[in-house]
Amino acid sequence: MIYIIKFLYSFVLPPGLFIVLLFGMTVWLWRSQFNVAMVLLAITLLLYISSISIVSNLLIGSLERQYPQPKVAELQGDVIVVLGAGASKGTPDIDGTGNMYGSAGNRLITAARLHRITGLPILFSGGQVFSDSGNEADIAKRQLLGMGVEESKLMVENRSLNTAQNANNTAVILKEKGLSHPILVTSGFHLPRSVMQFKRLGLTVQPFPTDYWVSQPSSMYFSKFYPSASAMSSTATAIKEYLGMLAVKIKN
C-alpha cells in the first residue's frame, strides 16, 4: 500500500503532474496536429527521463566514483581545504545565526572529523553568493569553533562565489601561509570539477570526497522509475558539473 501511495504521489506532484498533462495534450493533438504532438511527446519523454532516479543516480554516481575516498592512514597533506555549497542567512543556530545547507554541512562535518584525527589546519572557502544567503566561510568558522576546533587552526576565505574563485582565492592563501599539499574536501559529485580547477593553477590536491548521494552498490527497483523533483534536481546538478568540466577544459 505504501508503494502504491508513493506511485500516485509521483504523478500528482510536480514534475509528474506536468508529465501527465503534457502526455494528455500529446494524445489530444495526435490526429489533428501530428507534428506538434510529436514535439510534445519528445518534450514529455525528455522531462520524464530527467526526473527519474535511475537516470539521476547514473549521472551523479559516475561523478562520485571518479575519486575513491582515501583511508585516513593514506592522507598526505599539510592543510584541509573545504569548499562551500551554500548557506542560509539569519536562520537560528545554537550559537548565532546562519546555517550551512545540506551538502555544505556534510563537507564541514567531514573536515572537522579529519582535523580531529590528523590535527591539520582547516581552510574553508566560500562567500556570500546572494543578498539573502549567508556568508559560508564566516558561518563555517563559527560552527567549527563550536565543534571544538581551535581558532589558531582555522582559516577562512569568504569572498568566493563559485568553484573557480574557490580555487583562485584558496591558492593565494596557501601561498601566503607556505602550504602546498592540500587535502581537498568536497561532495563526491563536485570533486572532479574542483580538482580540475586546482590543477589549472598548478596545485596538486589529494581528493577526499564526502556527501555521497548514491548508494554503493545501488539496487534496481520499480520506484526508481517514478518521477520526482529530487531526481530532477540531481540530474540538473550532474549536468551542471559536466558542463563546468567542459568549460574548464576549453579554457585550458
C-alpha positions as a printed Julia matrix, in Angstrom:
252×3 Matrix{Float64}:
  0.0    0.0     0.0
  2.84   2.38    0.84
  4.39   1.92   -2.61
  1.04   2.46   -4.33
  0.66   5.76   -2.49
  4.2    6.76   -3.47
  3.4    5.9    -7.1
  0.24   8.04   -7.07
  2.03  10.94   -5.39
  4.74  10.87   -8.05
  2.19  11.72  -10.74
  0.14  14.19   -8.67
  3.08  16.36   -7.59
  5.44  18.19   -9.95
  7.2   17.19  -12.17
  5.0   14.08  -12.53
  1.89  16.26  -12.84
  3.42  18.15  -15.77
  4.38  14.87  -17.44
  0.77  13.68  -17.23
 -0.56  16.99  -18.58
  1.92  17.07  -21.46
  1.15  13.46  -22.35
 -2.56  14.26  -22.28
 -2.02  17.16  -24.69
  0.03  14.86  -26.94
 -2.84  12.36  -27.17
 -5.36  15.15  -27.76
 -3.34  16.62  -30.65
 -2.23  13.31  -32.14
 -4.71  13.22  -35.06
 -5.31  16.91  -35.69
 -1.73  18.21  -35.36
  0.6   15.25  -35.64
  3.85  17.24  -35.91
  3.01  19.31  -32.83
  2.06  16.14  -30.98
  5.41  14.56  -31.81
  7.27  17.6   -30.46
  5.22  17.48  -27.27
  5.89  13.75  -26.95
  9.63  14.34  -27.24
  9.46  17.07  -24.59
  7.39  14.8   -22.34
  9.88  11.94  -22.65
 12.82  14.27  -22.0
 11.1   15.63  -18.9
 10.33  12.11  -17.7
 13.87  10.8   -18.29
 15.41  13.76  -16.47
 13.15  13.3   -13.46
 13.64   9.63  -12.57
 16.26   8.47  -10.1
 17.55   5.61  -12.28
 18.94   8.3   -14.62
 19.97  10.85  -11.97
 21.78   8.14   -9.99
 23.74   7.07  -13.07
 24.81  10.66  -13.75
 25.67  11.57  -10.15
 27.22   8.17   -9.46
 29.54   8.47  -12.46
 30.95  11.64  -10.89
 31.15  10.27   -7.34
 33.12   7.2    -8.41
 35.91   9.14  -10.14
 37.85   9.63   -6.9
 37.68   6.94   -4.2
 37.86   8.16   -0.64
 41.38   7.52    0.73
 41.92   5.85    4.07
 42.96   8.24    6.83
 46.34   6.5     7.07
 46.93   7.36    3.39
 46.41  11.09    3.84
 49.43  13.19    2.92
 48.81  16.88    3.3
 49.53  19.98    5.32
 46.06  21.56    5.26
 42.41  20.54    4.89
 40.69  22.7     2.26
 36.88  22.65    2.34
 34.69  24.1    -0.4
 31.32  25.62    0.45
 27.94  24.73   -1.03
 25.58  27.43    0.19
 24.25  28.75    3.48
 21.15  30.45    4.83
 21.2   33.92    6.36
 19.56  34.93    9.64
 18.29  31.44   10.5
 18.66  30.49   14.19
 21.61  28.35   15.24
 22.91  27.22   18.63
 25.49  29.98   18.96
 24.43  32.57   16.41
 22.54  32.89   13.15
 23.04  31.32    9.73
 23.28  27.65    8.79
 25.05  25.59    6.16
 22.93  23.89    3.52
 22.95  20.08    3.41
 25.97  19.42    1.19
 27.98  22.22    2.82
 27.14  20.84    6.26
 28.3   17.35    5.29
 31.59  18.77    3.99
 32.04  20.76    7.2
 31.47  17.72    9.43
 33.95  15.67    7.38
 36.58  18.41    7.71
 36.07  18.61   11.48
 36.48  14.83   11.83
 39.6   14.81    9.68
 41.03  17.65   11.75
 40.36  15.75   14.96
 42.25  12.73   13.59
 45.12  14.49   11.81
 45.48  17.79   13.67
 45.82  19.59   10.34
 44.52  23.18    9.98
 41.29  23.82    8.09
 40.81  26.37    5.34
 37.14  26.89    4.46
 36.38  28.63    1.16
 33.03  30.21    0.3
 31.45  33.65    0.32
 28.0   35.21    0.21
 26.59  34.4    -3.22
 23.26  36.25   -2.96
 21.99  39.14   -0.85
 19.72  36.82    1.15
 22.2   33.95    1.56
 24.72  33.52    4.34
 28.46  34.03    4.14
 29.57  30.41    4.09
 33.1   30.75    5.45
 32.05  33.02    8.31
 29.27  30.64    9.33
 31.61  27.66    8.95
 34.17  29.29   11.23
 31.59  29.87   13.97
 30.31  26.32   13.71
 33.78  24.77   13.66
 34.71  26.76   16.76
 31.52  25.4    18.32
 32.73  21.87   17.5
 35.92  22.47   19.43
 38.34  23.35   16.63
 40.88  25.89   17.88
 40.79  29.3    16.2
 44.52  29.08   15.5
 43.75  26.05   13.33
 41.13  27.85   11.22
 41.49  29.93    8.08
 38.62  31.39    6.1
 38.31  32.59    2.53
 34.95  34.39    2.49
 34.81  36.07   -0.91
 34.42  33.23   -3.43
 31.18  32.98   -5.4
 31.92  29.85   -7.46
 34.34  26.94   -7.73
 36.82  28.8    -9.93
 37.07  31.58   -7.33
 37.34  28.96   -4.57
 40.47  27.62   -6.26
 41.95  31.01   -7.13
 41.44  32.62   -3.72
 42.47  29.5    -1.83
 45.68  29.26   -3.85
 46.63  32.79   -2.77
 46.12  31.99    0.92
 48.02  28.72    0.69
 50.98  30.5    -0.88
 50.92  33.19    1.81
 50.87  30.54    4.56
 53.55  28.37    2.96
 51.16  25.44    2.48
 51.42  23.31   -0.64
 49.75  19.93   -0.1
 46.02  20.49    0.41
 43.57  17.69    1.16
 40.52  18.81   -0.81
 37.18  18.06    0.87
 34.0   18.49   -1.13
 31.0   16.49   -2.32
 31.81  13.44   -4.45
 29.89  14.82   -7.42
 31.7   18.17   -7.14
 35.21  16.78   -6.77
 36.11  16.12  -10.45
 35.46  19.73  -11.45
 37.11  21.07   -8.29
 40.28  19.05   -8.88
 40.41  20.4   -12.44
 40.15  23.98  -11.17
 43.03  23.49   -8.72
 45.17  21.68  -11.31
 44.64  24.62  -13.66
 46.5   26.73  -11.09
 49.33  24.23  -10.74
 48.12  22.9    -7.38
 48.12  19.14   -6.79
 45.46  18.2    -4.26
 44.62  14.96   -2.5
 40.92  14.46   -3.19
 38.72  13.5    -0.26
 35.11  13.03   -1.4
 32.2   13.2     1.01
 28.44  13.94    0.9
 27.61  10.94   -1.3
 24.18  10.97   -2.94
 24.14   7.48   -4.49
 24.37   4.24   -2.51
 27.16   1.8    -3.3
 26.22  -0.69   -4.59
 22.95   0.62   -5.96
 19.88  -1.6    -6.31
 17.22  -1.65   -9.01
 13.54  -1.37   -8.06
 10.37  -0.03   -9.64
 10.15   3.25   -7.7
 13.37   4.41   -9.35
 11.24   4.95  -12.44
  8.83   7.3   -10.61
  9.33  10.99  -11.5
 10.35  13.24   -8.61
 11.6   16.77   -8.04
 14.62  15.46   -6.12
 15.69  13.24   -9.03
 15.29  16.14  -11.45
 17.39  18.34   -9.16
 20.11  15.66   -9.06
 20.06  15.36  -12.85
 20.44  19.13  -13.16
 23.33  19.08  -10.67
 25.15  16.39  -12.63
 24.66  18.18  -15.95
 25.94  21.4   -14.38
 29.09  19.6   -13.24
 29.75  18.09  -16.67
 29.22  21.46  -18.36
 31.55  23.07  -15.82
 34.23  20.46  -16.53
 33.85  21.09  -20.25
 34.25  24.83  -19.67
 37.49  24.27  -17.71
 38.88  22.08  -20.5
 38.02  24.72  -23.09
 39.75  27.43  -21.05
 42.86  25.29  -20.8
